[in-house]
Coordinates of C-alpha atoms in Angstrom, one line a residue:
X1 CA 1.0 -25.4 9.9
X2 CA 4.5 -25.5 8.7
X3 CA 3.1 -22.1 7.2
X4 CA 5.0 -18.8 7.6
X5 CA 3.0 -15.1 6.7
X6 CA 4.8 -11.8 6.3
X7 CA 3.6 -8.5 6.1
X8 CA 3.5 -6.4 3.5
X9 CA 4.5 -3.0 3.3
X10 CA 1.2 -2.4 0.4
X11 CA -1.2 -3.5 2.9
X12 CA -1.6 -7.3 2.5
X13 CA 0.0 -10.4 3.3
X14 CA 2.8 -12.6 2.0
X15 CA 2.4 -16.7 2.3
X16 CA 5.8 -18.7 2.7
X17 CA 5.7 -22.4 2.8
X18 CA 9.2 -24.8 3.0
X19 CA 10.6 -21.5 2.4
X20 CA 9.1 -20.2 -1.0
X21 CA 6.5 -18.1 -1.5
X22 CA 3.0 -19.7 -2.2
X23 CA 1.6 -17.7 -5.3
X24 CA -1.2 -19.3 -6.5
X25 CA -4.9 -18.9 -4.8
X26 CA -7.9 -21.8 -5.6
X27 CA -11.4 -20.8 -4.8
X28 CA -13.4 -24.1 -4.8
X29 CA -10.3 -25.9 -6.4
X30 CA -9.5 -23.5 -9.1
X31 CA -6.5 -22.3 -9.8
X32 CA -6.4 -18.7 -9.7
X33 CA -3.2 -16.0 -10.8
X34 CA -3.5 -13.7 -7.5
X35 CA 0.4 -12.9 -7.7
X36 CA 1.0 -10.8 -10.9
X37 CA 2.1 -7.7 -9.3
X38 CA 3.2 -7.6 -5.9
X39 CA 1.7 -3.8 -5.5
X40 CA -1.4 -4.4 -6.3
X41 CA -2.5 -7.3 -4.1
X42 CA -1.0 -9.4 -1.7
X43 CA -4.0 -12.2 -0.7
X44 CA -6.0 -9.6 1.2
X45 CA -9.4 -10.7 1.3
X46 CA -12.6 -11.0 3.9
X47 CA -12.5 -14.3 5.4
X48 CA -16.6 -14.3 6.5
X49 CA -17.7 -16.4 3.7
X50 CA -15.2 -18.8 4.1
X51 CA -16.1 -22.3 4.8
X52 CA -12.1 -23.4 5.3
X53 CA -8.7 -23.5 3.7
X54 CA -7.4 -26.0 2.7
X55 CA -3.2 -26.1 2.3
X56 CA -1.4 -28.6 0.2
X57 CA 2.7 -27.9 0.8
X58 CA 4.9 -28.7 -1.8
X59 CA 4.6 -28.4 -5.7
X60 CA 1.0 -28.3 -6.9
X61 CA 2.3 -28.3 -10.7
X62 CA 0.1 -30.8 -11.2
X63 CA -3.2 -28.5 -10.1
X64 CA -1.8 -25.2 -12.0
X65 CA 1.2 -25.9 -14.1
X66 CA 4.1 -23.6 -13.2
X67 CA 4.4 -21.8 -9.8
X68 CA 7.0 -22.1 -7.1
X69 CA 7.2 -25.7 -4.7
X70 CA 5.4 -24.1 -1.6
X71 CA 2.0 -25.2 -2.4
X72 CA -0.9 -24.2 -2.6
X73 CA -4.3 -22.8 -0.7
X74 CA -7.2 -23.6 -1.7
X75 CA -10.5 -21.3 -0.7
X76 CA -13.5 -23.2 -0.2
X77 CA -16.4 -20.8 -0.1
X78 CA -19.7 -21.4 2.6
X79 CA -23.0 -23.2 0.5
X80 CA -26.4 -23.3 2.1
X81 CA -27.4 -25.9 4.3
X82 CA -29.5 -28.7 3.7
X83 CA -31.7 -26.8 6.7
X84 CA -32.7 -23.7 7.8
X85 CA -30.2 -21.8 10.1
X86 CA -29.6 -18.3 10.9
X87 CA -27.0 -17.0 13.6
X88 CA -25.6 -13.9 14.9
X89 CA -22.2 -12.4 15.9
X90 CA -21.4 -9.8 18.0
X91 CA -17.1 -8.6 18.5
X92 CA -15.1 -5.9 20.9
X93 CA -11.5 -5.4 21.3
X94 CA -8.9 -3.6 22.3
X95 CA -7.9 -0.4 20.5
X96 CA -12.0 0.4 19.4
X97 CA -12.4 -3.0 17.1
X98 CA -16.0 -3.6 16.9
X99 CA -18.2 -6.2 14.4
X100 CA -20.9 -7.5 13.4
X101 CA -22.3 -10.0 11.2
X102 CA -25.6 -12.0 10.5
X103 CA -25.8 -15.8 8.3
X104 CA -28.9 -16.9 7.7
X105 CA -29.4 -20.4 5.3
X106 CA -33.0 -21.1 4.5
X107 CA -34.7 -24.0 2.4
X108 CA -36.7 -22.2 -0.4
X109 CA -39.0 -24.8 -2.1
X110 CA -41.2 -27.6 -0.5
X111 CA -39.1 -30.2 -2.8
X112 CA -35.7 -29.1 -1.0
X113 CA -34.2 -29.2 -4.1
X114 CA -34.1 -24.6 -3.9
X115 CA -31.2 -23.5 -1.1
X116 CA -29.9 -20.1 -0.2
X117 CA -27.4 -18.2 1.9
X118 CA -26.7 -15.1 2.9
X119 CA -24.0 -13.8 4.3
X120 CA -23.2 -9.9 6.0
X121 CA -20.2 -8.7 7.7
X122 CA -19.4 -5.7 9.1
X123 CA -15.9 -4.5 11.3
X124 CA -14.5 -1.4 12.3
X125 CA -11.1 -1.2 13.8
X126 CA -8.8 0.9 15.2
X127 CA -5.4 -0.5 15.9
X128 CA -2.6 -0.7 18.2
X129 CA -0.5 2.2 16.2
X130 CA -1.9 5.6 16.0
X131 CA -3.8 7.0 13.4
X132 CA -4.7 3.7 11.9
X133 CA -8.2 2.4 11.2
X134 CA -10.3 0.6 8.9
X135 CA -13.9 0.2 7.9
X136 CA -15.2 -2.9 6.2
X137 CA -18.5 -3.9 4.6
X138 CA -18.6 -7.3 2.9
X139 CA -21.9 -9.6 1.8
X140 CA -22.0 -12.7 0.3
X141 CA -24.8 -14.9 -0.9
X142 CA -25.1 -18.5 -2.9
X143 CA -28.0 -20.5 -4.0
X144 CA -27.8 -24.7 -4.6
X145 CA -30.6 -26.1 -7.4
X146 CA -30.5 -29.9 -7.5
X147 CA -31.9 -30.0 -11.6
X148 CA -32.0 -33.3 -11.0
X149 CA -31.0 -36.2 -8.4
X150 CA -27.8 -36.4 -10.8
X151 CA -27.0 -32.7 -11.4
X152 CA -26.9 -29.5 -9.0
X153 CA -26.2 -25.9 -9.6
X154 CA -24.3 -23.3 -7.6
X155 CA -23.9 -20.1 -8.4
X156 CA -22.1 -17.2 -5.7
X157 CA -21.8 -13.7 -5.2
X158 CA -19.0 -12.0 -3.0
X159 CA -18.1 -8.0 -2.3
X160 CA -16.4 -6.9 0.4
X161 CA -15.2 -3.0 0.4
X162 CA -12.3 -1.5 3.0
X163 CA -12.3 2.3 3.5
X164 CA -9.7 3.7 6.2
X165 CA -5.8 5.2 7.1
X166 CA -3.9 2.5 6.4
X167 CA -0.4 2.1 8.0
X168 CA 2.2 1.9 4.9
X169 CA 6.1 0.6 4.5
X170 CA 6.4 0.7 8.5
X171 CA 9.1 1.8 10.6
X172 CA 12.5 2.2 9.7
X173 CA 16.3 1.0 11.6
X174 CA 19.2 2.8 12.0
X175 CA 21.8 2.8 9.0
X176 CA 23.7 0.2 11.0
X177 CA 21.0 -2.1 11.1
X178 CA 20.5 -1.7 14.9
X179 CA 16.6 -1.8 16.2
X180 CA 15.4 2.3 16.9
X181 CA 13.3 0.9 20.0
X182 CA 10.5 3.2 18.6
X183 CA 7.2 2.5 20.9
X184 CA 4.9 -0.2 19.5
X185 CA 2.6 2.7 18.5
X186 CA 4.5 4.4 16.1
X187 CA 3.1 5.9 13.2
X188 CA 5.4 7.4 10.2
X189 CA 2.6 8.3 7.7
X190 CA 0.6 11.7 7.8
X191 CA -2.8 12.5 8.4
X192 CA -4.3 12.3 5.2
X193 CA -3.4 8.8 4.4
X194 CA -6.1 6.7 2.5
X195 CA -7.1 4.1 1.2
X196 CA -10.1 2.7 -0.6
X197 CA -10.3 -1.0 -2.0
X198 CA -13.3 -3.2 -3.4
X199 CA -13.3 -7.2 -4.5
X200 CA -15.9 -8.5 -6.0
X201 CA -16.4 -11.7 -7.1
X202 CA -18.4 -14.5 -9.2
X203 CA -18.8 -18.0 -8.7
X204 CA -20.3 -21.4 -10.5
X205 CA -20.7 -25.1 -10.2
X206 CA -22.1 -27.4 -12.4
X207 CA -22.0 -31.1 -11.3
X208 CA -23.2 -34.1 -12.7
X209 CA -23.1 -37.7 -11.4
X210 CA -23.2 -40.6 -14.2
X211 CA -23.4 -43.2 -11.8
X212 CA -22.0 -43.9 -8.3
X213 CA -18.3 -44.3 -9.8
X214 CA -18.7 -41.8 -12.1
X215 CA -18.8 -37.8 -11.9
X216 CA -18.2 -34.2 -13.8
X217 CA -17.4 -31.0 -12.2
X218 CA -17.1 -27.6 -13.8
X219 CA -16.3 -24.7 -11.7
X220 CA -16.2 -20.8 -12.6
X221 CA -14.5 -18.1 -10.3
X222 CA -14.1 -14.6 -11.6
X223 CA -12.8 -11.6 -9.3
X224 CA -12.0 -7.9 -9.8
X225 CA -10.7 -6.3 -7.3
X226 CA -10.0 -1.9 -7.6
X227 CA -7.3 -0.3 -5.1
X228 CA -7.1 3.5 -4.6
X229 CA -4.4 4.9 -2.6
X230 CA -3.1 7.7 -1.2
X231 CA -0.1 8.1 1.5
X232 CA 2.9 9.3 3.0
X233 CA 5.5 6.4 4.7
X234 CA 9.1 6.4 5.6
X235 CA 11.8 5.2 3.4
X236 CA 14.9 6.4 4.9
X237 CA 17.2 4.5 7.4
X238 CA 18.2 6.0 10.6
X239 CA 21.8 7.4 11.0
X240 CA 23.0 7.9 14.1
X241 CA 24.5 10.8 14.4
X242 CA 21.7 13.0 12.5
X243 CA 18.7 11.1 13.8
X244 CA 16.6 11.6 10.5
X245 CA 14.2 9.8 8.3
X246 CA 12.1 11.1 5.5
X247 CA 9.1 10.3 4.1
X248 CA 8.1 9.2 0.5
X249 CA 4.7 10.4 -1.1
X250 CA 2.9 7.5 -3.2
X251 CA -0.1 7.7 -5.1
X252 CA -1.4 4.2 -7.1
X253 CA -4.4 3.0 -8.7
X254 CA -4.7 -0.5 -9.7
X255 CA -7.5 -2.2 -11.5
X256 CA -7.3 -6.0 -11.5
X257 CA -9.2 -8.8 -12.9
X258 CA -8.9 -12.5 -12.4
X259 CA -10.6 -15.3 -13.4
X260 CA -10.4 -19.2 -13.8
X261 CA -12.3 -22.6 -14.7
X262 CA -11.8 -25.7 -14.3
X263 CA -13.7 -28.8 -15.5
X264 CA -13.0 -32.6 -14.6
X265 CA -14.2 -35.9 -14.6
X266 CA -13.3 -39.0 -12.1
X267 CA -14.1 -41.9 -11.1
X268 CA -13.4 -45.5 -10.1
X269 CA -12.9 -48.8 -12.3
X270 CA -11.9 -52.7 -12.1
X271 CA -8.8 -54.2 -13.8
X272 CA -6.8 -57.1 -12.7
X273 CA -8.5 -57.6 -9.2
X274 CA -8.6 -54.3 -7.9
X275 CA -10.2 -51.3 -8.3
X276 CA -8.9 -48.4 -9.2
X277 CA -9.1 -44.3 -9.2
X278 CA -9.0 -41.6 -12.4
X279 CA -9.4 -37.7 -12.6
X280 CA -9.0 -36.5 -15.6
X281 CA -9.2 -32.6 -16.5
X282 CA -8.6 -29.2 -17.9
X283 CA -8.3 -25.6 -16.4
X284 CA -8.0 -21.7 -17.6
X285 CA -6.5 -18.9 -15.4
X286 CA -6.5 -15.3 -16.9
X287 CA -4.8 -12.6 -15.3
X288 CA -5.7 -8.6 -16.1
X289 CA -3.8 -5.9 -14.6
X290 CA -3.6 -1.6 -15.2
X291 CA -1.9 0.0 -12.3
X292 CA -1.0 3.3 -12.1
X293 CA 1.9 4.2 -9.5
X294 CA 4.0 7.3 -8.5
X295 CA 6.2 8.4 -6.3
X296 CA 8.1 11.0 -4.9
X297 CA 11.4 10.7 -2.4
X298 CA 12.4 13.7 0.1
X299 CA 9.3 14.6 0.0
X300 CA 8.9 15.2 4.5
X301 CA 12.5 15.3 6.5
X302 CA 11.6 14.9 10.2
X303 CA 13.6 14.1 13.5
X304 CA 12.6 10.5 14.7
X305 CA 12.1 12.0 17.7
X306 CA 9.6 14.4 17.3
X307 CA 7.9 13.6 14.1
X308 CA 4.5 15.3 13.2
X309 CA 1.6 13.6 10.9
X310 CA 0.3 16.9 10.0
X311 CA 2.1 17.7 6.9
X312 CA 1.0 19.2 3.6
X313 CA -0.7 16.7 0.9
X314 CA 1.3 16.9 -2.4
X315 CA -0.9 17.5 -5.3
X316 CA -1.5 13.5 -7.4
X317 CA 0.3 15.9 -10.0
X318 CA 2.7 17.3 -7.9
X319 CA 3.4 13.3 -7.5
X320 CA 3.2 11.8 -10.6
X321 CA 5.9 14.4 -12.3
X322 CA 8.6 13.2 -10.0
X323 CA 8.0 9.7 -10.4
X324 CA 5.4 8.1 -12.8
X325 CA 5.0 3.8 -13.6
X326 CA 2.2 3.7 -16.1
X327 CA 1.7 -0.4 -16.1
X328 CA -0.2 -2.8 -17.8
X329 CA -0.4 -6.9 -17.9
X330 CA -1.9 -9.9 -19.1
X331 CA -1.1 -13.7 -17.7
X332 CA -2.8 -16.8 -19.1
X333 CA -2.1 -19.9 -18.1
X334 CA -4.4 -22.8 -19.1
X335 CA -3.5 -27.0 -19.2
X336 CA -5.2 -30.5 -19.4
X337 CA -3.9 -33.0 -16.2
X338 CA -4.7 -36.3 -15.4
X339 CA -3.6 -38.3 -12.3
X340 CA -4.6 -42.3 -11.9
X341 CA -4.3 -43.8 -8.7
X342 CA -4.0 -47.8 -9.6
X343 CA -4.0 -50.3 -6.6
X344 CA -0.9 -52.9 -7.2
X345 CA -2.1 -54.9 -4.9
X346 CA -3.7 -54.9 -1.7
X347 CA -1.6 -52.7 0.6
X348 CA -0.1 -50.7 -2.1
X349 CA -1.2 -47.9 -4.5
X350 CA 0.6 -46.3 -6.9
X351 CA 0.0 -42.3 -8.1
X352 CA 0.7 -41.6 -11.0
X353 CA 0.0 -38.1 -13.1
X354 CA 1.0 -35.5 -15.3
X355 CA -0.4 -32.1 -17.0
X356 CA 0.7 -30.5 -20.1
X357 CA 0.2 -26.3 -19.8
X358 CA 0.4 -23.4 -22.0
X359 CA 1.6 -20.1 -20.1
X360 CA 1.9 -16.8 -22.4
X361 CA 2.8 -13.5 -19.9
X362 CA 2.7 -10.3 -21.1
X363 CA 3.9 -6.7 -18.8
X364 CA 4.7 -3.5 -20.3
X365 CA 5.7 -0.7 -17.7
X366 CA 6.3 3.5 -19.0
X367 CA 8.4 5.4 -16.8
X368 CA 8.3 9.0 -16.3
X369 CA 12.1 8.7 -17.8
X370 CA 10.5 8.0 -20.3
X371 CA 11.6 4.5 -20.9
X372 CA 9.3 1.6 -21.7
X373 CA 9.6 -1.4 -20.6
X374 CA 8.0 -4.8 -22.1
X375 CA 8.7 -8.3 -20.8
X376 CA 6.7 -11.4 -22.4
X377 CA 6.9 -15.0 -21.9
X378 CA 5.7 -17.8 -23.7
X379 CA 5.7 -21.3 -22.5
X380 CA 3.8 -24.1 -24.7
X381 CA 3.3 -27.7 -24.1
X382 CA 5.4 -27.9 -20.8
X383 CA 4.5 -30.9 -19.3
X384 CA 5.6 -31.7 -15.3
X385 CA 5.0 -35.1 -14.2
X386 CA 3.9 -36.3 -10.5
X387 CA 4.4 -40.0 -9.2
X388 CA 3.9 -41.8 -5.3
X389 CA 3.8 -44.6 -3.8
X390 CA 0.8 -45.3 -0.9
X391 CA 1.9 -48.5 0.7
X392 CA -0.9 -49.3 4.0
X393 CA 1.1 -50.9 6.7
X394 CA -2.6 -51.7 8.7
X395 CA -5.8 -50.1 8.6
X396 CA -4.6 -47.2 11.2
X397 CA -1.0 -46.5 9.4
X398 CA 0.0 -45.8 5.8
X399 CA 3.7 -44.4 4.3
X400 CA 4.2 -43.0 1.2
X401 CA 7.1 -41.4 -1.1
X402 CA 6.3 -38.7 -4.3
X403 CA 8.4 -36.8 -6.7
X404 CA 7.0 -34.0 -8.3
X405 CA 8.6 -31.2 -11.1
X406 CA 8.9 -28.0 -10.6
X407 CA 8.8 -25.6 -12.9
X408 CA 8.2 -21.9 -13.2
X409 CA 9.5 -19.1 -15.7
X410 CA 11.2 -16.1 -15.0
X411 CA 11.5 -12.6 -17.0
X412 CA 15.2 -12.2 -16.1
X413 CA 17.2 -11.5 -19.2
X414 CA 21.1 -12.0 -19.7
X415 CA 23.6 -10.2 -21.7
X416 CA 22.3 -11.3 -25.6
X417 CA 19.1 -9.9 -24.7
X418 CA 17.0 -13.3 -24.5
X419 CA 14.9 -14.4 -21.5
X420 CA 16.7 -17.2 -19.3
X421 CA 15.3 -20.2 -19.2
X422 CA 12.4 -21.4 -17.2
X423 CA 13.5 -22.8 -13.4
X424 CA 13.2 -26.2 -13.7
X425 CA 13.4 -28.5 -10.6
X426 CA 12.4 -31.2 -8.8
X427 CA 10.2 -32.1 -5.2
X428 CA 11.2 -35.4 -3.2
X429 CA 9.1 -36.2 0.0
X430 CA 8.5 -39.3 2.4
X431 CA 6.3 -39.6 5.0
X432 CA 3.8 -41.4 7.2
X433 CA 0.4 -40.9 8.1
X434 CA -2.1 -42.4 10.9
X435 CA -5.0 -42.9 13.6
X436 CA -4.1 -42.7 17.2
X437 CA -6.8 -43.1 19.6
X438 CA -9.3 -45.1 18.0
X439 CA -9.3 -42.7 15.2
X440 CA -9.7 -39.7 17.1
X441 CA -6.5 -38.6 16.8
X442 CA -5.0 -37.6 13.5
X443 CA -1.2 -37.6 12.8
X444 CA 1.8 -37.5 10.3
X445 CA 5.5 -37.1 9.6
X446 CA 7.1 -35.6 6.5
X447 CA 10.2 -35.4 5.1
X448 CA 11.0 -32.8 2.0
X449 CA 14.2 -31.9 -0.4
X450 CA 13.1 -29.7 -2.7
X451 CA 16.2 -28.5 -5.4
X452 CA 16.0 -25.6 -8.3
X453 CA 18.1 -25.1 -11.0
X454 CA 18.1 -22.4 -13.3
X455 CA 17.4 -19.5 -11.3
X456 CA 18.3 -16.2 -11.8
X457 CA 21.8 -14.6 -10.7
X458 CA 23.8 -11.1 -11.6
X459 CA 26.1 -11.5 -14.3
X460 CA 28.4 -8.8 -13.4
X461 CA 30.5 -9.3 -16.4
X462 CA 28.3 -8.2 -18.2
X463 CA 28.6 -4.6 -16.5
X464 CA 25.3 -2.2 -16.2
X465 CA 23.8 -2.7 -20.0
X466 CA 20.4 -4.4 -18.7
X467 CA 16.9 -2.3 -17.9
X468 CA 17.1 0.4 -15.5
X469 CA 21.3 0.4 -15.8
X470 CA 21.9 -2.7 -13.5
X471 CA 23.6 -6.0 -14.9
X472 CA 22.7 -8.5 -16.7
X473 CA 21.8 -11.9 -15.0
X474 CA 23.0 -16.0 -15.7
X475 CA 20.8 -19.0 -15.4
X476 CA 23.4 -20.5 -13.4
X477 CA 21.7 -20.3 -9.9
X478 CA 20.4 -23.3 -7.8
X479 CA 18.9 -23.6 -4.5
X480 CA 17.5 -26.2 -1.7
X481 CA 15.3 -26.5 0.7
X482 CA 14.7 -29.7 2.9
X483 CA 12.7 -30.6 6.6
X484 CA 10.6 -32.2 7.8
X485 CA 6.7 -31.9 9.6
X486 CA 5.3 -33.0 12.7
X487 CA 1.8 -33.0 13.0
X488 CA -1.1 -33.9 15.2
X489 CA -4.7 -33.4 16.0
X490 CA -7.9 -34.5 17.3
X491 CA -9.9 -35.0 20.4
X492 CA -7.3 -36.5 23.5
X493 CA -11.1 -37.2 25.8
X494 CA -14.6 -36.4 25.0
X495 CA -13.3 -32.6 26.6
X496 CA -10.2 -32.3 25.2
X497 CA -8.6 -31.4 22.0
X498 CA -5.3 -30.7 20.8
X499 CA -3.8 -29.5 17.5
X500 CA 0.0 -29.3 17.0
X501 CA 2.5 -28.8 14.5
X502 CA 6.5 -28.7 14.6
X503 CA 8.8 -28.3 11.3
X504 CA 11.8 -27.5 10.3
X505 CA 12.8 -26.2 7.2
X506 CA 16.6 -25.4 5.9
X507 CA 17.4 -23.5 3.0
X508 CA 20.7 -22.6 1.2
X509 CA 21.8 -21.5 -2.0
X510 CA 24.3 -24.4 -3.5
X511 CA 25.0 -22.1 -6.2
X512 CA 24.9 -18.6 -6.1
X513 CA 27.7 -15.7 -7.4
X514 CA 27.0 -13.8 -4.1
X515 CA 25.3 -16.1 -1.3
X516 CA 26.5 -19.4 -1.8
X517 CA 26.0 -21.2 1.4
X518 CA 23.6 -18.7 2.9
X519 CA 20.2 -19.3 3.4
X520 CA 17.9 -18.5 0.1
X521 CA 14.8 -17.8 2.6
X522 CA 16.0 -15.7 5.3
X523 CA 12.7 -15.3 6.6
X524 CA 11.3 -18.6 7.1
X525 CA 12.7 -19.3 10.8
X526 CA 14.6 -23.2 11.3
X527 CA 12.1 -24.2 13.5
X528 CA 8.6 -23.2 14.0
X529 CA 6.1 -25.0 17.1
X530 CA 2.4 -24.7 17.1
X531 CA 0.1 -25.9 19.7
X532 CA -3.7 -24.9 20.7
X533 CA -5.5 -27.6 23.4
X534 CA -9.1 -26.5 24.3
X535 CA -10.4 -28.1 27.6
X536 CA -14.1 -28.3 28.7
X537 CA -14.3 -28.6 32.2
X538 CA -16.2 -31.4 33.2
X539 CA -19.5 -32.4 35.7
X540 CA -20.9 -29.0 36.9
X541 CA -18.7 -26.8 35.2
X542 CA -19.7 -28.3 31.5
X543 CA -20.9 -25.2 30.5
X544 CA -17.1 -23.4 30.5
X545 CA -13.8 -24.4 27.9
X546 CA -10.5 -23.3 28.3
X547 CA -8.4 -22.3 25.7
X548 CA -4.6 -22.2 25.5
X549 CA -2.0 -21.9 22.7
X550 CA 1.9 -21.1 21.6
X551 CA 3.5 -19.8 18.1
X552 CA 6.6 -20.0 18.7
X553 CA 10.0 -19.8 16.4
X554 CA 14.0 -19.6 16.3
X555 CA 15.5 -16.7 15.1
X556 CA 15.6 -15.3 11.6
X557 CA 17.8 -12.7 9.5
X558 CA 17.8 -10.4 6.6
X559 CA 21.3 -9.4 4.8
X560 CA 20.6 -6.0 3.5
X561 CA 23.3 -4.7 2.0
X562 CA 26.2 -5.9 3.7
X563 CA 24.2 -5.3 7.2
X564 CA 23.5 -8.4 9.1
X565 CA 19.6 -8.0 10.5
X566 CA 19.0 -10.3 13.3
X567 CA 15.2 -11.2 14.7
X568 CA 15.6 -12.9 18.1
X569 CA 13.4 -15.9 18.4
X570 CA 10.2 -15.7 20.1
X571 CA 7.4 -17.9 22.0
X572 CA 3.9 -15.4 22.3
X573 CA 1.5 -17.3 24.0
X574 CA -2.8 -16.7 23.6
X575 CA -5.7 -17.9 25.9
X576 CA -9.1 -18.7 25.3
X577 CA -12.4 -18.9 27.6
X578 CA -16.0 -19.4 26.8
X579 CA -18.8 -20.1 28.2
X580 CA -22.2 -21.6 26.8
X581 CA -25.0 -19.8 27.9
X582 CA -27.8 -21.5 26.6
X583 CA -28.4 -24.1 23.8
X584 CA -28.3 -21.0 21.6
X585 CA -26.1 -18.4 23.4
X586 CA -22.1 -18.6 23.7
X587 CA -19.7 -16.1 24.8
X588 CA -15.7 -16.6 24.0
X589 CA -13.3 -14.1 25.6
X590 CA -9.6 -14.2 23.5
X591 CA -6.4 -12.9 24.6
X592 CA -3.5 -12.4 22.4
X593 CA 0.0 -12.0 23.6
X594 CA -1.0 -13.1 26.8
X595 CA 1.9 -12.1 28.4
X596 CA 3.0 -8.7 26.3
X597 CA 5.6 -10.4 24.1
X598 CA 7.6 -7.4 22.4
X599 CA 8.8 -8.3 18.8
X600 CA 9.0 -7.5 14.8
X601 CA 6.9 -9.6 13.1
X602 CA 8.3 -8.7 9.9
X603 CA 11.8 -6.9 8.7
X604 CA 12.3 -6.3 5.0
X605 CA 14.9 -3.7 4.8
X606 CA 16.5 -0.4 6.8
X607 CA 14.5 2.5 5.3
X608 CA 11.1 0.6 6.1
X609 CA 9.3 -2.5 6.0
X610 CA 9.8 -3.3 9.7
X611 CA 6.5 -4.3 11.7
X612 CA 5.7 -5.1 15.0
X613 CA 3.9 -7.8 15.9
X614 CA 0.3 -7.6 17.8
X615 CA 1.1 -6.6 21.8
X616 CA -1.7 -8.2 24.5
X617 CA -5.1 -7.7 23.0
X618 CA -8.4 -9.0 23.9
X619 CA -11.4 -9.7 21.5
X620 CA -15.0 -10.6 23.3
X621 CA -17.2 -12.5 21.2
X622 CA -21.1 -13.4 21.7
X623 CA -22.3 -15.8 19.3
X624 CA -26.1 -17.1 18.9
X625 CA -27.0 -20.3 16.3
X626 CA -30.9 -20.7 15.8

């Protein structure tokens, strides 16, 4: 709830929370650097081996040190079960989308101390966009071993491979900002567009229970990605009098390695007549990227109403001769943290934490101009505190307030050639959490305010003297995001469940030379409502479960130069019908966008970056569990 997902022109997704892009992804609690360079990775990953995704909204500096105040996503892997189990799944849906999955978990010795799980998934998908297709194979395996009754080890390995013809860069708009009103199947790529991406991960957890109160856990993750793209995409706004646009031809190769380790000791102790909890630990994250990017503007000029994807394919050397960027970067972050949950009195608890962080970032880009751009950032021993109070009103309801520091290094430079100071700020939050219907329904209300200062803004007095012949920057910008969130989830009755959430968010430039008073996160809607409910029919119809919901949001806009582009609000409805064939087999029919709402999911620029939301589509899934 409250999360906004934007389509990236490079094929992945951007995730936003409370008006800020979410850049840190954790794997089993280990923070990894996944946003070092947007062209290389935008959260594109298979979901088959993931047990659940946990989202922390708000400043997460205690977990990862630097970062935006949006929050963090924690991806929790599937683990071996403590009993033998086997499941199979087959899917078929609109636009020739097919897939299947096998998942097996086994106890591997008589004592039950060694357990394994393996999963394989295959997908073959086309799209509502002409010519687009994608095939993928995902494999995952993991082992749990209880070395002793107090010590356990888990290892895992994942492998993903994607091939196909992608739709990159999206579609353009008129140069006036008006909608071209093209068919949703429109494709402005070449028939030789292609991609191959691989993602391999290695995972390790070791935990030791010293006593009922104290536990040590050490977790490590290493992920290696390779991306190989060659494609033509649109890169020209359409003049209404000419009705022409242009293709840009792109060649891209990216190798990414990111690793992380987290070790923490957690436990409880008694003092002053109460029991208190403490977590203390350290973590380290490192990302390395090698990136080759070439592009050729105006490779193909075409009429917007008469596009043919059978255009000639340029050689790699032809593309690189036009424009070439060789990039290499490394980012290292490490820190020490501690959190104390002190029971001040029976109904009142103080949560206080602090982290000391070290941050090293180096990025070098060699352009075909030729020119070289070098960026190095260093922040050592940066302290970010966190504090909160929790008041237990009664066993079902509690209220809280919290404060967290914000710290984010930035690479822009001022007129003296110095790197700007890091962005700093504060995250304030107050809320109420409780239970209804005897604990069957969970509710939460939260109000938040996020202030940031030292943000880079253009220094027009400097002249075009900085990198790429553009203006320098000053660190005088300030922004604010504020709003509230309300959520409800659980069982209304034995057969009726509901998940609902509403988010109000307002973002604003407090100090900015060009945009003061305007929204700094134009893609974040002020109002966001999500509702999903399911109901199992009673009596003789108990094998049937009905479901439905809506994803609704208010209008957003984009300011592209002097052009104001408005995206109207929308409500997209979905429905589900599930039938229990027997105790082992179920069939489910999901219908997305029931009323076939036509809308743009993303508008990023006039020249390209606009993507339609999915038209009405269906997916039939057959599942067997044994």
